[in-house]
Coordinates of C-alpha atoms in Angstrom, one line a residue:
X33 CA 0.0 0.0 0.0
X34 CA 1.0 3.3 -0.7
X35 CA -0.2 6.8 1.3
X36 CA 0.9 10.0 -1.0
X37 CA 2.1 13.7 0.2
X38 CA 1.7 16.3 -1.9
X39 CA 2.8 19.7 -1.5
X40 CA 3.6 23.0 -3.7
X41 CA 6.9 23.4 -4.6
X42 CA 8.2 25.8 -2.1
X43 CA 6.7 23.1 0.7
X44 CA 8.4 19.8 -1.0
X45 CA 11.7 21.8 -1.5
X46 CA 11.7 22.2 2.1
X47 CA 13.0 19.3 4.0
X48 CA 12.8 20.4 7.6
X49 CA 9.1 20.1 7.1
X50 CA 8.5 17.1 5.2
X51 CA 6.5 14.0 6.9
X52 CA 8.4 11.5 7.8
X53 CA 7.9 7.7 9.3
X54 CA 7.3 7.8 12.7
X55 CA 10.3 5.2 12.9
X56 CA 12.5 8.3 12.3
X57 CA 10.8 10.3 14.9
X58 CA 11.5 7.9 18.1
X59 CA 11.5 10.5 21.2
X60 CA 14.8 11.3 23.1
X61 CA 14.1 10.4 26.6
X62 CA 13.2 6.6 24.9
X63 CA 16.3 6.6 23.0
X64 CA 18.4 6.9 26.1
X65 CA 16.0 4.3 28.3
X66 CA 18.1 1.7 29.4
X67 CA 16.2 -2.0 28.6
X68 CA 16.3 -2.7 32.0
X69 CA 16.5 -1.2 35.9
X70 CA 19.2 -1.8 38.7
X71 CA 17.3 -4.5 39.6
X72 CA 16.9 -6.2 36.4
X73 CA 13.3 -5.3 35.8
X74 CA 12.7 -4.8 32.1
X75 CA 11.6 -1.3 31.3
X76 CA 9.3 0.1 28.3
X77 CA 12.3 -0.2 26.4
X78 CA 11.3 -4.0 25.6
X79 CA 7.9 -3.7 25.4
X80 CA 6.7 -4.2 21.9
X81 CA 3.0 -2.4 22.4
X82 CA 4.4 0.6 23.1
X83 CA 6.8 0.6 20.6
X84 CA 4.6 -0.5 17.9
X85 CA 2.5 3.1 18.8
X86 CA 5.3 5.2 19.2
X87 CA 6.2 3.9 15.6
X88 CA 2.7 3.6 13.7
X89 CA 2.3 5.3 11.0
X90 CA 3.5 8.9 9.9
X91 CA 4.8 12.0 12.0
X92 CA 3.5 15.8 9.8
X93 CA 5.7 18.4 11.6
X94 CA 4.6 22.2 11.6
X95 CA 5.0 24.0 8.4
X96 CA 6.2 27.4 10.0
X97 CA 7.2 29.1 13.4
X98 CA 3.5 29.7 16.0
X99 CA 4.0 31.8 19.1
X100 CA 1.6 31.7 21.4
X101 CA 1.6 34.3 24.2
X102 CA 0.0 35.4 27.4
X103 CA -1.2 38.7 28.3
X104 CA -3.7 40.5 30.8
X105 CA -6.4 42.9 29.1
X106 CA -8.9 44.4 31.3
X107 CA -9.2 41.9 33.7
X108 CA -8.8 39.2 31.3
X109 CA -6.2 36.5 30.2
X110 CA -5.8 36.5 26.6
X111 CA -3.3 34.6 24.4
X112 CA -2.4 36.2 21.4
X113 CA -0.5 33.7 18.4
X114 CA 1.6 35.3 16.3
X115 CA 3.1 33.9 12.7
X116 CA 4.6 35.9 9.7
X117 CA 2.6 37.2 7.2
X118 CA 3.7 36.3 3.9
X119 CA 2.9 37.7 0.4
X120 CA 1.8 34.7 -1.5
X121 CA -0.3 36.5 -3.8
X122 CA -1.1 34.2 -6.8
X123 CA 0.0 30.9 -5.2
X124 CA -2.0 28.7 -2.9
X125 CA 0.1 26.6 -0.8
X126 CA -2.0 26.5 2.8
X127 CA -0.6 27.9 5.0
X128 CA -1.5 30.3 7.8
X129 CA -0.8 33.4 6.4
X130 CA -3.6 36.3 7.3
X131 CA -4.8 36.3 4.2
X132 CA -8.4 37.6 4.0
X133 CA -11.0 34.7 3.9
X134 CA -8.4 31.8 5.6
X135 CA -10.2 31.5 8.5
X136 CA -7.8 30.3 11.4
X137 CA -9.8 29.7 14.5
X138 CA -13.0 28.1 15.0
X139 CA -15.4 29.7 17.4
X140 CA -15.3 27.7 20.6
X141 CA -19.2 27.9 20.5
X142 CA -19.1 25.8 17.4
X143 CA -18.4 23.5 20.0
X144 CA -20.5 24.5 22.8
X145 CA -23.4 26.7 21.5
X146 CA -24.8 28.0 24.7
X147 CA -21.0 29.4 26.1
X148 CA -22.2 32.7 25.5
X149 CA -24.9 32.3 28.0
X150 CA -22.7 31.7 30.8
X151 CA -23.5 28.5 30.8
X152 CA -20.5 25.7 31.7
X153 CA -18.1 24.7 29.3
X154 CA -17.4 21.4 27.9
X155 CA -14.2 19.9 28.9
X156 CA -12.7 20.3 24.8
X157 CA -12.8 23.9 26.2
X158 CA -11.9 24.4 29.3
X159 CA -9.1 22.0 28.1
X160 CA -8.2 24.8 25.6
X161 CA -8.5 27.4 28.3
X162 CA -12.2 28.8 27.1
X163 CA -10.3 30.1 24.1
X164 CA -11.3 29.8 20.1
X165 CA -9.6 26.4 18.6
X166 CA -6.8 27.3 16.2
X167 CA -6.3 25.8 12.9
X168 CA -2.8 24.8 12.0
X169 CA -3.3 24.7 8.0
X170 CA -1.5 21.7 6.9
X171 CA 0.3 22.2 3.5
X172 CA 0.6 18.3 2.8
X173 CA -2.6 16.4 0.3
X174 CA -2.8 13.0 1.6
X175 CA -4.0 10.6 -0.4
X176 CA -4.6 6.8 0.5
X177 CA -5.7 3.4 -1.8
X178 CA -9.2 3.2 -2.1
X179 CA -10.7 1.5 1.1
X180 CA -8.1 3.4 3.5
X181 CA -8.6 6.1 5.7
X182 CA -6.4 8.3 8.1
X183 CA -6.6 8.7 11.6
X184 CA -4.5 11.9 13.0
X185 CA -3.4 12.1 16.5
X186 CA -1.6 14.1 18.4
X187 CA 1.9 12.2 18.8
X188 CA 1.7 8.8 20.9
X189 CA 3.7 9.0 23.5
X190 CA 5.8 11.8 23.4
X191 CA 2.7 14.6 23.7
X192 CA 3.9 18.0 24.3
X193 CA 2.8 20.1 27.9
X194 CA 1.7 23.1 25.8
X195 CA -0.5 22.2 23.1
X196 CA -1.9 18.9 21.0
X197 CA -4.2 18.7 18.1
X198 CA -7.8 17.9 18.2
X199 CA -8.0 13.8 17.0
X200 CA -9.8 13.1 13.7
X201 CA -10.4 10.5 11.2
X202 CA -10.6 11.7 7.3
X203 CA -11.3 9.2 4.4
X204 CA -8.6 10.4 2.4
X205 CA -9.2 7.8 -0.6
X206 CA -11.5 10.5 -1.4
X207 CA -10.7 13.2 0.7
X208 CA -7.3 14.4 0.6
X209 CA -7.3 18.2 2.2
X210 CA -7.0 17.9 5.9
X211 CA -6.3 20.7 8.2
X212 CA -5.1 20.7 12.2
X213 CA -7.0 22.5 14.6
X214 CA -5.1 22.3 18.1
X215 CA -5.7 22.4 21.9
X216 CA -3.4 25.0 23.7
X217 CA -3.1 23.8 27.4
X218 CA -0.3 26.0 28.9
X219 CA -1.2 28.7 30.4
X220 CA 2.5 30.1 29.7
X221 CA 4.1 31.3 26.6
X222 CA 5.7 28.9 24.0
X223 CA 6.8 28.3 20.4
X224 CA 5.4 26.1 18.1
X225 CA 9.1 25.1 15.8
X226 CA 9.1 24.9 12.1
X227 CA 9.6 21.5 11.9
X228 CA 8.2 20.4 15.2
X229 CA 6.4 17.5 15.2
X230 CA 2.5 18.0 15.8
X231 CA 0.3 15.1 13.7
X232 CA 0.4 11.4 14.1
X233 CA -1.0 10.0 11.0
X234 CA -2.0 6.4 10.9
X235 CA -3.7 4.8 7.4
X236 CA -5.8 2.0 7.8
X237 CA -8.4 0.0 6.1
X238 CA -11.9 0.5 6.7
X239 CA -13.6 -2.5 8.1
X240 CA -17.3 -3.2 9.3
X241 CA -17.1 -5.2 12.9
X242 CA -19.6 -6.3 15.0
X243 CA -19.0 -6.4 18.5
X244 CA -19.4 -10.0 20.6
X245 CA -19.7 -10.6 24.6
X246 CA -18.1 -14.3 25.6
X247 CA -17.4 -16.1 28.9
X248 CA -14.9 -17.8 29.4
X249 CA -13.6 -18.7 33.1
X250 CA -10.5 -20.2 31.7
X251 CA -8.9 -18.3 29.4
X252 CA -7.0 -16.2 31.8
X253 CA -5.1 -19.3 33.7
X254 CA -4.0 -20.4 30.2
X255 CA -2.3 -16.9 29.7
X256 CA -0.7 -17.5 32.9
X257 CA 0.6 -20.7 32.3
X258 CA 2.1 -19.9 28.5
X259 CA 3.2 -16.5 29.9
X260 CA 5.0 -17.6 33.5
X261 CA 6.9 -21.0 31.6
X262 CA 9.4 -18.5 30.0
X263 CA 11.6 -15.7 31.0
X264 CA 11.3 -13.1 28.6
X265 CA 9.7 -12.0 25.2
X266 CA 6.7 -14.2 25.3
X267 CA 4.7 -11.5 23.2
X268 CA 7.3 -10.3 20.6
X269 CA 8.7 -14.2 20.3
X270 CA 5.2 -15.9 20.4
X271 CA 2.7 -13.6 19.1
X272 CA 4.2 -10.0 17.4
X273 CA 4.1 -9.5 13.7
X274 CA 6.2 -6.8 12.4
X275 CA 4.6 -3.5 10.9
X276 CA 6.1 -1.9 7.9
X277 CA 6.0 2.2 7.4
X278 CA 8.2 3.4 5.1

């Protein structure tokens, strides 16, 4: 299977900001975990779950430079997010750029309706500190084989403190054009990177399941038993298949 990223020029050129495998975007602090503890203990540098989510899929990092900063106005907190704004005139490429009619927020009431009315929030935003969502316009057309869809996350395990996007799931066979809108949670001033990771994207195939309810008293004590007759690795050396994303 093959997912396609399409960008102008000027984007593609660019390779600070091109996706990448998630593979080739392994976090720091779990590059330097050591795969076990003083007292032999293995750590979550062996455990094959957790890696295999770290490395699903593929990591979109920011297209430009976001600052996002605190101020008091009248008695109010406000954040104002600053980026440049470039003359583009003539070429489209999507990014945030102030143009007239690219619309970069969406009104928190789209999300509660009544927040006007002094009515309580939902938790979306009071997560995003009562503010209007921002949309991070994503250069990148992605386009997967018929049957496969895309579902964007913000990145699995390594999350940043400040900020995370809003999860979605887009049928990109068909639908290609797929913006960012983010969550800011600090309540302190901080920089969005050119080049900073921000999107987890994950293809997959669309499936229909049905969902079944079994007993089974059993089934636990013959975990047990296949799991405690061997020291290590039961589930990569019994049971893990090896995912591909290239």
């Amino acid at each position: 299977m093959k997912i396609t990223f399409t960008a102008h020029p000027w984007v593609y050129e660019d390779k600070l900001i091109r996706p990448k495998p998630s593979k080739l975007e392994i976090p720091e602090w779990f590059k330097e975990l050591p795969s076990s503890t003083a007292d032999s203990n293995r750590t979550l540098k062996t455990c094959m779950p957790f890696i295999d989510a770290t490395t699903s899929g593929y990591i979109l990092p920011s297209p430009q430079d976001y600052s996002f900063n605190w101020t008091e106005k009248d008695g109010k907190t406000q954040c104002g997010i600053h980026f440049n704004s470039m003359d583009i005139e003539g070429e489209y490429i999507n990014v945030n750029t102030r143009e007239k009619g690219m619309n970069s927020f969406h009104p928190k009431e789209q999300i509660c309706p009544h927040f006007k009315n002094g009515l309580k929030s939902n938790p979306l935003i009071q997560k995003n500190n009562e503010l209007d969502f921002f949309k991070i316009f994503n250069p990148w057309t992605i386009k997967t084989p018929p049957g496969y869809s895309c579902l964007f996350l913000p990145i699995i395990n390594d999350q940043s403190n400040d900020f995370e996007v809003i999860s979605g799931l887009v049928d990109t066979d068909v639908y290609p054009v797929v913006n960012f809108p983010i969550i800011i949670k600090s309540k302190k001033n901080f920089v969005i990177k050119k080049g900073q990771k921000i999107v987890q994207c994950i293809p997959f195939k669309r499936d229909a399941f049905t969902m079944e309810l079994k007993s089974d008293k059993d089934l636990f004590k013959k975990a047990d038993f296949s799991y405690n007759t061997v020291l290590n690795f039961f589930y990569r050396n019994n049971f893990w298949k090896k995912k591909k994303w290239n």
